[in-house]
Structures are given as structure tokens and as C-alpha cells.
Amino acid sequence: MNNLNFETIFQSKIDEETKIEPKDWMPEAYRKTLIRQISQHAHSEIVGMLPEGNWITRAPSLRRKLILLAKVQDEAGHGLYLYSAAETLGADRDDLVQQLLTGKAKYSSIFNYPTLNWADIGAIGWLVDGAAIMNQVMLTRTSYGPYARAMVRICKEESFHQRQGYEIMIAMAKGSPEQKAMAQDSLNRWWWPSLMMFGPNDSDSTHSDQALKWKIKRKSNDELRQQFVDVTVPQAEYLGLTVPDPDLRWNEERGHYDFGEINWDEFWSVVKGNGPCNRQRLQARVKAYEDGAWVRDAATAYAEKKEQRKLAPEATAKAA
Amino acid sequence: MKNTWPLWEVFIRSKSGLSHKHVGSLHAADAEMALENARDLYTRRNEGISIWVVESKHITASDPDDSDPLFDPAKDKIYRHPTFYNVPDEVTHM
């Protein structure tokens, strides 16, 4: 069978919603696209621990601290589920990590914004995780089996993340005037970057068409963004907060909210490395990797020592 | 330095009476660490009561391209299924 036949069979499997599994034949470009997308997703989870980790020691109560710790631990777990999915495609874990540390691989730009105060932890859970959930719920139906299965696990856990964030927002928005002002300030700063998380407009998105044909993605960037705006605006209203967009209004005819133009210059500038925290984030990852080297070495040495001890009695017996 | 920790596949029994089921993989220096990491990674929300880990290199998998010759022989043996047989309505408990 030539490649053309393989490709026809591959596409017909996708069309009839049969999942692609690791050892199945797949076009090289499909494999490459998935490795790129899954590893970027994994990097995002790992870097995503940093803005929130910033507030663990300053959480306002033990309850909030325990919750935030559990959430940050989940983000590490999500990163690991995803790296493991990428490895089923033949990617090497160490190569993927090196691509992140050298700045070769991208991660979600949202994590290049700073967490200035406690309300930001609420806004991240509510808006950033909320936007991520839109994308991730779609990805539970992605065509590649291991990626879809990782997403099912992740989505179950993300729901806790979003709710704990919204609970923080409720506490602050219904609290003192100062707390409410902090909540509003936080919404002002996180709203637009959250909308940017869905990526460029469909008309400017380079990877979209093929990704939709292969059912890696099931919805376009603009569809997901609209869905996010539609569900989030009423949540902001409940909080008594104002979404920072003068053009935001319900469009009866479309049955959706209309919203203002995203500042794409800012988007591309952050993607290209010039956001408020790009350098700091990468430095933190490199430092964690380097500082952890002795731990990895020690674990390897200990495993070898244990292995030797297991083998030693056997060797003695043979010699006798 | 290259990370030399091998890859392990993780299987979880979610409750007594059910089989272990594959949940994913992880890297660990040895079996003991693989178990500990699997506990932290795959059972943070009471997903299991028992964990198996096996180094990925020890798993032999069938080739999906051979799935036709492998599984075809079972396809035409419908007489292996109870529904193949007609049981008269008068006959019960069968």
C-alpha cells in the first residue's frame, strides 16, 4: 500500500470518529502537529504553576492555602499527563523539557502576566481556567486517543479550579469596598489576556484548517472565544463587576454577545517574548531544573545501588 | 545531562472487584519510585486502591497493521455466540 492509500484510510477513520492510537499509521504532519500542540499545552501547565505559586505563602487563610496548594499540584499533574501523551508519539521527554528551557517551545502567553494581589488568584481560576476549560472540553473529543484521554482527566480537575477561583471572586466582590475594588481591578487586567488565550482570529490563524480536518481541534478560535464570552459575562454580572469592554453588548439577532476588538499588537508582543514576565518565567523554570539536578542524580544513584544489592546475593551464589 | 529514568506504564484498580486499567505513564528511577509517583500523579482523588507499574519496554504490543489477520478468524464464527441458537419459546431457564 502506498502513502496515498494510508492517508485515505487515516482520513476515513477520522471522518467516522474512530480514534487514532499510538501505533496506528498517521501522516508525519499529524504526528508533528500533535507533538507541538501537546507539548506546548504541557509547558503551559508547568509554567502556569508560577503565577499561582507566587501566592501560596501569602494565602489569606489556611483553607485558601490548602486549596491553592492542591490546585498548583494539579497543574503539575496536568503537565505530566500531557508529556506522557506526547511521548506516545515518539517524542522524548528530555527533548521537550529542553525546548521549553531554551525558549524554543512556546507556552500559553497568559502566564507571562503578573499576579499582583490575591484577587488575581480568584481571577485566574475564574477566567484563565474558565477559558482553558472551553478549549479542553473540546479536546476531550480530539482525534488522538491518548490526548483525548488525558483531557478527560484534566477537565474533571479543572472544574474544581474554576469554582475555587469564582468563590474567591464572590468573597471579594461581596466584601468590603476595598476588596470589591481589588476584584474589579483584577477583572480589568485579566479579561483581555483571557480572550487572547483562544489565539488569533480565524481569518489570521495559520494552523486551523488542517487541525479541524484532522479533528485535532473541533471548534475554531473565534467560536470558542464567543462561547467563553457568552457564559462569562453573566458570571461577572452576578459578581456586580463590570467587564472592561465598552463595546460589549447582547446581540438579540445573533443570540450572542458582541465584544470589542482585541489588542493584537499586545498579543503578538507577548508571544514574541516581550510580555511583563516572559524572562522571569523562563528563568524560574531553568533555575528549578538546575537546582533539581542533584535530586535527579541522587535518585538515579540510589536506584542503581538498590539494583546492585539485589544482584549481589545472586552473583555470590553463582560463584560458590 | 540526559534524563535516563525509564518510562513506566501505570495501571490502577479503582475498586475491589474491578480489573486494573491502564491510566498513563510516567518516568521514575526504579519500581519503588514509579509506584510513589503513580500514587501522586494518578490517585490524587481516590481513583484507586491498587497500583501496578511496569516498565514500558517490557510490554509487547500487537501491530495495528496486522489486526486483520489477527482478529479476522474470530469474525465468521458466529456460532460461538449464544444468540446464534434458536431456543423454543416453551423452553425456559436457558
Coordinates of C-alpha atoms in Angstrom, one line a residue:
Chain A
M1 CA 0.0 0.0 0.0
N2 CA 1.4 3.4 -0.8
N3 CA 1.2 6.5 1.4
L4 CA -1.8 7.8 -0.5
N5 CA -3.9 4.8 0.4
F6 CA -2.7 5.0 4.0
E7 CA -3.7 8.6 4.1
T8 CA -7.2 7.8 2.7
I9 CA -7.7 5.1 5.3
F10 CA -6.4 7.5 8.0
Q11 CA -8.8 10.3 7.0
S12 CA -11.8 8.0 6.7
K13 CA -11.1 6.7 10.3
I14 CA -11.1 10.3 11.4
D15 CA -14.3 11.1 9.5
E16 CA -16.1 8.2 11.1
E17 CA -14.9 9.3 14.6
T18 CA -12.5 6.3 15.1
K19 CA -9.7 7.4 17.5
I20 CA -6.1 7.3 16.3
E21 CA -3.9 5.3 18.6
P22 CA -0.1 5.4 19.1
K23 CA 0.9 2.6 16.8
D24 CA -1.6 3.4 14.1
W25 CA -0.3 4.8 10.8
M26 CA -0.5 8.6 10.7
P27 CA 0.8 11.3 8.4
E28 CA 4.1 12.8 9.7
A29 CA 2.5 16.2 9.7
Y30 CA -0.3 14.9 12.0
R31 CA 2.3 13.5 14.4
K32 CA 4.4 16.7 14.3
T33 CA 1.4 19.0 14.8
L34 CA 0.3 16.9 17.8
I35 CA 3.7 16.8 19.4
R36 CA 3.9 20.5 19.1
Q37 CA 0.5 21.2 20.4
I38 CA 0.5 18.7 23.2
S39 CA 4.0 19.7 24.4
Q40 CA 3.0 23.4 24.3
H41 CA 0.0 22.5 26.3
A42 CA 2.2 20.6 28.8
H43 CA 4.6 23.5 29.1
S44 CA 1.7 25.8 29.8
E45 CA 0.6 23.7 32.7
I46 CA 4.1 23.7 34.1
V47 CA 4.7 27.4 33.7
G48 CA 1.2 28.0 34.9
M49 CA 2.3 26.9 38.4
L50 CA 4.5 30.0 38.7
P51 CA 2.0 32.9 38.9
E52 CA -0.1 31.0 41.4
G53 CA 2.8 29.6 43.4
N54 CA 3.6 33.3 44.0
W55 CA 0.7 33.5 46.4
I56 CA 0.9 30.2 48.3
T57 CA 2.8 31.6 51.2
R58 CA 0.5 34.6 51.4
A59 CA -2.9 33.0 51.1
P60 CA -5.3 34.8 53.4
S61 CA -6.3 31.6 55.3
L62 CA -5.2 28.0 55.9
R63 CA -8.3 26.9 53.9
R64 CA -7.3 29.0 50.9
K65 CA -3.7 27.9 51.2
L66 CA -4.6 24.2 51.2
I67 CA -6.8 24.7 48.1
L68 CA -4.2 26.7 46.2
L69 CA -1.5 24.1 47.0
A70 CA -3.8 21.3 45.7
K71 CA -4.5 23.4 42.6
V72 CA -0.9 24.0 41.8
Q73 CA -0.2 20.3 42.4
D74 CA -2.9 19.5 39.8
E75 CA -1.2 21.8 37.3
A76 CA 2.0 19.8 37.7
G77 CA -0.1 16.6 37.2
H78 CA -1.7 18.0 34.1
G79 CA 1.7 18.8 32.7
L80 CA 2.8 15.2 33.3
Y81 CA -0.4 13.6 31.8
L82 CA 0.3 15.7 28.7
Y83 CA 4.0 15.0 28.4
S84 CA 3.1 11.3 28.7
A85 CA 0.6 11.7 25.8
A86 CA 3.3 13.4 23.7
E87 CA 5.7 10.6 24.4
T88 CA 3.3 8.0 22.9
L89 CA 4.0 9.8 19.6
G90 CA 7.7 9.1 19.9
A91 CA 8.7 12.4 21.5
D92 CA 11.5 12.3 24.1
R93 CA 10.7 13.9 27.4
D94 CA 14.1 15.4 27.9
D95 CA 14.0 17.0 24.4
L96 CA 10.6 18.5 25.2
V97 CA 11.8 19.9 28.5
Q98 CA 14.9 21.3 26.8
Q99 CA 12.8 23.0 24.2
L100 CA 10.9 24.8 27.0
L101 CA 14.1 25.8 28.9
T102 CA 15.9 27.1 25.8
G103 CA 12.8 29.2 24.8
K104 CA 12.4 27.2 21.6
A105 CA 8.9 26.0 22.5
K106 CA 6.0 28.2 23.3
Y107 CA 3.6 28.1 26.2
S108 CA 0.4 30.0 26.8
S109 CA 1.1 33.7 26.9
I110 CA -1.4 34.3 29.7
F111 CA 1.3 33.1 32.2
N112 CA 3.5 36.0 31.2
Y113 CA 1.2 38.3 33.1
P114 CA 2.0 39.0 36.8
T115 CA -0.2 38.1 39.8
L116 CA -0.1 41.4 41.7
N117 CA -2.5 40.7 44.5
W118 CA -4.7 37.9 46.0
A119 CA -7.7 38.8 43.8
D120 CA -5.6 37.7 40.8
I121 CA -5.7 34.1 42.2
G122 CA -9.5 34.4 42.0
A123 CA -9.5 35.9 38.5
I124 CA -7.1 33.2 37.2
G125 CA -9.3 30.4 38.4
W126 CA -12.4 32.0 37.1
L127 CA -11.2 33.5 33.8
V128 CA -8.0 31.8 32.8
D129 CA -9.1 28.3 33.9
G130 CA -12.5 29.1 32.5
A131 CA -11.1 29.9 29.1
A132 CA -8.8 26.8 29.3
I133 CA -11.9 24.6 30.1
M134 CA -13.6 25.8 26.9
N135 CA -10.6 24.6 24.9
Q136 CA -10.1 21.5 26.9
V137 CA -13.7 20.3 26.9
M138 CA -13.4 20.4 23.1
L139 CA -10.2 18.5 23.2
T140 CA -11.8 15.6 25.1
R141 CA -13.1 14.8 21.6
T142 CA -9.8 15.2 19.8
S143 CA -8.9 12.5 17.3
Y144 CA -5.8 11.3 19.0
G145 CA -6.7 8.7 21.7
P146 CA -4.0 9.4 24.4
Y147 CA -4.5 13.2 24.1
A148 CA -8.3 12.8 24.4
R149 CA -8.0 10.6 27.5
A150 CA -5.5 13.0 29.2
M151 CA -8.1 15.7 28.6
V152 CA -10.9 13.8 30.2
R153 CA -8.8 13.6 33.4
I154 CA -7.8 17.2 33.2
C155 CA -11.3 18.5 32.7
K156 CA -12.6 16.7 35.8
E157 CA -9.9 18.5 37.8
E158 CA -10.2 21.9 36.1
S159 CA -13.8 22.2 37.2
F160 CA -12.5 22.5 40.8
H161 CA -10.0 25.1 39.7
Q162 CA -12.6 27.3 38.2
R163 CA -15.0 27.0 41.1
Q164 CA -12.4 27.8 43.7
G165 CA -11.5 30.9 41.7
Y166 CA -15.0 32.1 41.4
E167 CA -15.5 31.5 45.1
I168 CA -12.6 33.9 45.8
M169 CA -14.2 36.4 43.5
I170 CA -17.5 36.1 45.3
A171 CA -15.9 36.6 48.6
M172 CA -14.1 39.8 47.4
A173 CA -16.8 41.2 45.3
K174 CA -19.3 40.9 48.1
G175 CA -16.7 42.0 50.7
S176 CA -15.5 45.5 51.7
P177 CA -15.4 48.3 49.1
E178 CA -11.6 47.9 49.0
Q179 CA -12.0 44.2 48.3
K180 CA -14.5 44.8 45.6
A181 CA -12.2 47.4 44.1
M182 CA -9.4 44.8 44.1
A183 CA -11.7 42.3 42.4
Q184 CA -12.7 44.8 39.7
D185 CA -9.1 45.8 39.1
S186 CA -8.2 42.1 38.7
L187 CA -11.0 41.6 36.2
N188 CA -9.8 44.7 34.3
R189 CA -6.3 43.3 34.0
W190 CA -7.2 39.6 33.2
W191 CA -10.2 40.0 30.9
W192 CA -8.4 40.8 27.7
P193 CA -5.5 38.4 28.1
S194 CA -8.1 35.7 28.8
L195 CA -9.8 36.4 25.5
M196 CA -6.4 36.3 23.8
M197 CA -5.9 32.7 25.1
F198 CA -8.0 31.4 22.2
G199 CA -5.4 32.6 19.7
P200 CA -5.7 34.8 16.6
N201 CA -8.9 35.4 14.8
D202 CA -9.9 32.5 12.4
S203 CA -9.0 34.7 9.4
D204 CA -5.4 35.0 10.7
S205 CA -4.9 31.6 12.1
T206 CA -2.3 29.5 10.2
H207 CA -2.8 26.1 11.7
S208 CA -6.6 26.0 12.0
D209 CA -7.9 24.4 8.7
Q210 CA -5.8 21.3 8.8
A211 CA -6.3 20.9 12.6
L212 CA -10.0 21.0 12.0
K213 CA -9.9 18.5 9.1
W214 CA -7.9 16.1 11.3
K215 CA -10.2 16.8 14.2
I216 CA -7.3 17.7 16.4
K217 CA -9.4 20.8 17.1
R218 CA -13.2 20.6 16.9
K219 CA -14.0 24.3 17.1
S220 CA -12.3 27.4 15.7
N221 CA -10.6 30.0 17.9
D222 CA -13.4 32.5 17.3
E223 CA -16.2 30.0 18.1
L224 CA -14.5 29.1 21.4
R225 CA -13.9 32.8 22.3
Q226 CA -17.5 33.6 21.6
Q227 CA -18.7 30.7 23.8
F228 CA -16.4 31.9 26.6
V229 CA -17.7 35.5 26.4
D230 CA -21.3 34.3 26.4
V231 CA -21.0 32.2 29.6
T232 CA -18.7 34.6 31.4
V233 CA -20.5 37.9 31.1
P234 CA -23.5 36.8 33.3
Q235 CA -21.0 35.5 35.8
A236 CA -19.4 38.9 36.0
E237 CA -22.9 40.5 36.4
Y238 CA -23.6 38.2 39.3
L239 CA -20.5 39.5 41.0
G240 CA -21.6 43.1 40.4
L241 CA -18.4 43.7 38.4
T242 CA -18.0 45.4 35.1
V243 CA -16.4 43.7 32.1
P244 CA -13.8 46.3 30.8
D245 CA -15.2 46.5 27.3
P246 CA -17.3 49.5 26.2
D247 CA -18.4 47.6 23.1
L248 CA -19.8 44.6 24.9
R249 CA -23.5 44.2 24.4
W250 CA -26.0 41.5 23.9
N251 CA -26.9 41.0 20.2
E252 CA -30.5 39.7 20.1
E253 CA -30.3 38.8 16.5
R254 CA -27.2 36.7 16.8
G255 CA -28.1 35.3 20.2
H256 CA -24.5 36.2 21.3
Y257 CA -22.6 39.0 23.0
D258 CA -20.8 41.4 20.6
F259 CA -17.5 42.4 22.0
G260 CA -14.7 44.8 21.2
E261 CA -11.5 44.3 19.1
I262 CA -8.6 42.6 20.9
N263 CA -5.4 44.4 21.0
W264 CA -3.5 42.1 18.7
D265 CA -0.3 44.2 18.9
E266 CA -0.1 43.3 22.6
F267 CA -0.9 39.7 21.8
W268 CA 1.9 39.3 19.4
S269 CA 4.3 41.3 21.5
V270 CA 3.8 38.8 24.4
V271 CA 4.0 35.8 22.1
K272 CA 7.3 37.1 20.8
G273 CA 8.7 37.3 24.4
N274 CA 8.1 40.9 25.4
G275 CA 5.3 40.4 28.0
P276 CA 5.7 41.6 31.5
C277 CA 7.0 38.3 32.9
N278 CA 8.4 36.2 29.9
R279 CA 12.0 36.4 31.1
Q280 CA 11.2 35.9 34.8
R281 CA 9.1 32.8 34.0
L282 CA 11.8 31.1 31.9
Q283 CA 14.5 32.0 34.5
A284 CA 12.4 30.4 37.2
R285 CA 12.0 27.2 35.1
V286 CA 15.7 27.0 34.3
K287 CA 16.6 27.6 38.0
A288 CA 14.2 24.8 39.1
Y289 CA 15.7 22.4 36.6
E290 CA 19.2 23.2 37.5
D291 CA 18.6 23.2 41.3
G292 CA 16.9 19.9 40.9
A293 CA 19.8 18.2 39.1
W294 CA 21.3 16.8 42.3
V295 CA 18.0 15.3 43.3
R296 CA 17.7 13.5 39.9
D297 CA 21.3 12.3 40.1
A298 CA 20.8 11.1 43.7
A299 CA 17.7 9.1 42.8
T300 CA 19.4 7.5 39.8
A301 CA 22.4 6.6 42.0
Y302 CA 20.1 5.2 44.7
A303 CA 18.2 3.1 42.2
E304 CA 21.5 1.7 40.8
K305 CA 22.7 0.9 44.3
K306 CA 19.5 -1.0 45.2
E307 CA 19.7 -2.9 41.9
Q308 CA 23.3 -3.9 42.7
R309 CA 22.3 -5.1 46.1
K310 CA 19.5 -7.2 44.6
L311 CA 22.0 -8.8 42.1
A312 CA 24.8 -9.2 44.6
P313 CA 23.5 -12.3 46.5
E314 CA 22.8 -14.0 43.2
A315 CA 26.4 -13.4 42.0
T316 CA 27.7 -14.8 45.2
A317 CA 25.6 -17.9 44.9
K318 CA 26.8 -18.5 41.3
A319 CA 30.4 -18.1 42.3
A320 CA 30.0 -20.7 45.0
Chain B
M1 CA 22.7 15.6 31.3
K2 CA 20.2 13.4 29.6
N3 CA 17.4 12.1 31.8
T4 CA 17.9 8.4 31.9
W5 CA 15.0 7.4 34.0
P6 CA 13.0 4.8 32.2
L7 CA 9.3 5.1 31.3
W8 CA 6.7 3.1 33.2
E9 CA 3.1 2.3 32.4
V10 CA 0.6 2.7 35.2
F11 CA -2.4 0.5 35.9
I12 CA -5.0 1.3 38.6
R13 CA -7.6 -0.8 40.2
S14 CA -10.4 1.7 41.0
K15 CA -12.2 -0.6 43.5
S16 CA -12.3 -4.2 44.6
G17 CA -14.0 -6.4 42.0
L18 CA -12.7 -4.5 39.0
S19 CA -9.5 -5.1 37.0
H20 CA -6.5 -2.9 36.9
K21 CA -6.9 -0.4 34.0
H22 CA -4.2 1.4 32.1
V23 CA -4.2 5.1 33.0
G24 CA -1.0 6.6 31.6
S25 CA 2.7 6.6 32.0
L26 CA 5.5 8.3 34.0
H27 CA 9.3 8.4 34.4
A28 CA 11.0 7.0 37.5
A29 CA 14.4 5.8 38.5
D30 CA 13.1 2.4 39.8
A31 CA 9.9 0.5 40.5
E32 CA 9.5 1.8 44.0
M33 CA 9.7 5.4 42.8
A34 CA 7.4 4.6 39.9
L35 CA 4.8 3.4 42.5
E36 CA 5.2 6.5 44.6
N37 CA 5.0 8.8 41.6
A38 CA 1.9 6.9 40.3
R39 CA 0.3 7.5 43.7
D40 CA 0.9 11.2 43.5
L41 CA 0.1 11.6 39.8
Y42 CA -2.9 9.3 39.2
T43 CA -4.7 8.8 42.5
R44 CA -5.0 12.4 43.9
R45 CA -8.8 12.0 44.1
N46 CA -9.3 8.4 45.4
E47 CA -9.1 7.0 41.9
G48 CA -7.6 3.7 43.1
I49 CA -7.0 1.1 45.8
S50 CA -4.2 -0.7 44.0
I51 CA -1.4 0.3 41.5
W52 CA 0.6 -1.8 39.1
V53 CA 3.6 -0.3 37.3
V54 CA 5.6 -2.0 34.6
E55 CA 8.5 -0.6 32.6
S56 CA 7.2 0.3 29.2
K57 CA 9.9 -1.7 27.4
H58 CA 8.5 -4.9 28.8
I59 CA 5.2 -4.5 27.0
T60 CA 4.9 -6.3 23.7
A61 CA 2.0 -4.9 21.6
S62 CA 0.4 -6.3 18.5
D63 CA 0.9 -4.3 15.3
P64 CA -2.3 -2.5 14.2
D65 CA -1.4 -3.2 10.6
D66 CA -1.7 -6.9 11.4
S67 CA -5.1 -6.5 13.1
D68 CA -7.0 -8.1 10.2
P69 CA -5.1 -11.4 10.0
L70 CA -5.0 -11.4 13.9
F71 CA -8.7 -10.9 14.5
D72 CA -10.4 -11.9 11.3
P73 CA -10.6 -15.6 12.3
A74 CA -13.0 -14.7 15.1
K75 CA -15.3 -12.7 12.9
D76 CA -17.1 -15.5 11.0
K77 CA -17.6 -17.9 14.0
I78 CA -20.9 -16.5 14.9
Y79 CA -21.9 -20.0 16.3
R80 CA -19.7 -19.1 19.3
H81 CA -22.4 -16.6 20.5
P82 CA -25.5 -17.8 22.3
T83 CA -27.7 -15.6 20.1
F84 CA -26.8 -17.9 17.2
Y85 CA -29.2 -20.6 18.6
N86 CA -32.9 -20.7 18.5
V87 CA -34.5 -21.8 21.7
P88 CA -38.2 -22.7 21.5
D89 CA -40.4 -20.3 23.5
E90 CA -41.7 -23.1 25.6
V91 CA -38.2 -23.8 26.9
T92 CA -37.2 -21.6 29.8
H93 CA -34.1 -21.1 32.0
M94 CA -31.7 -21.4 29.1

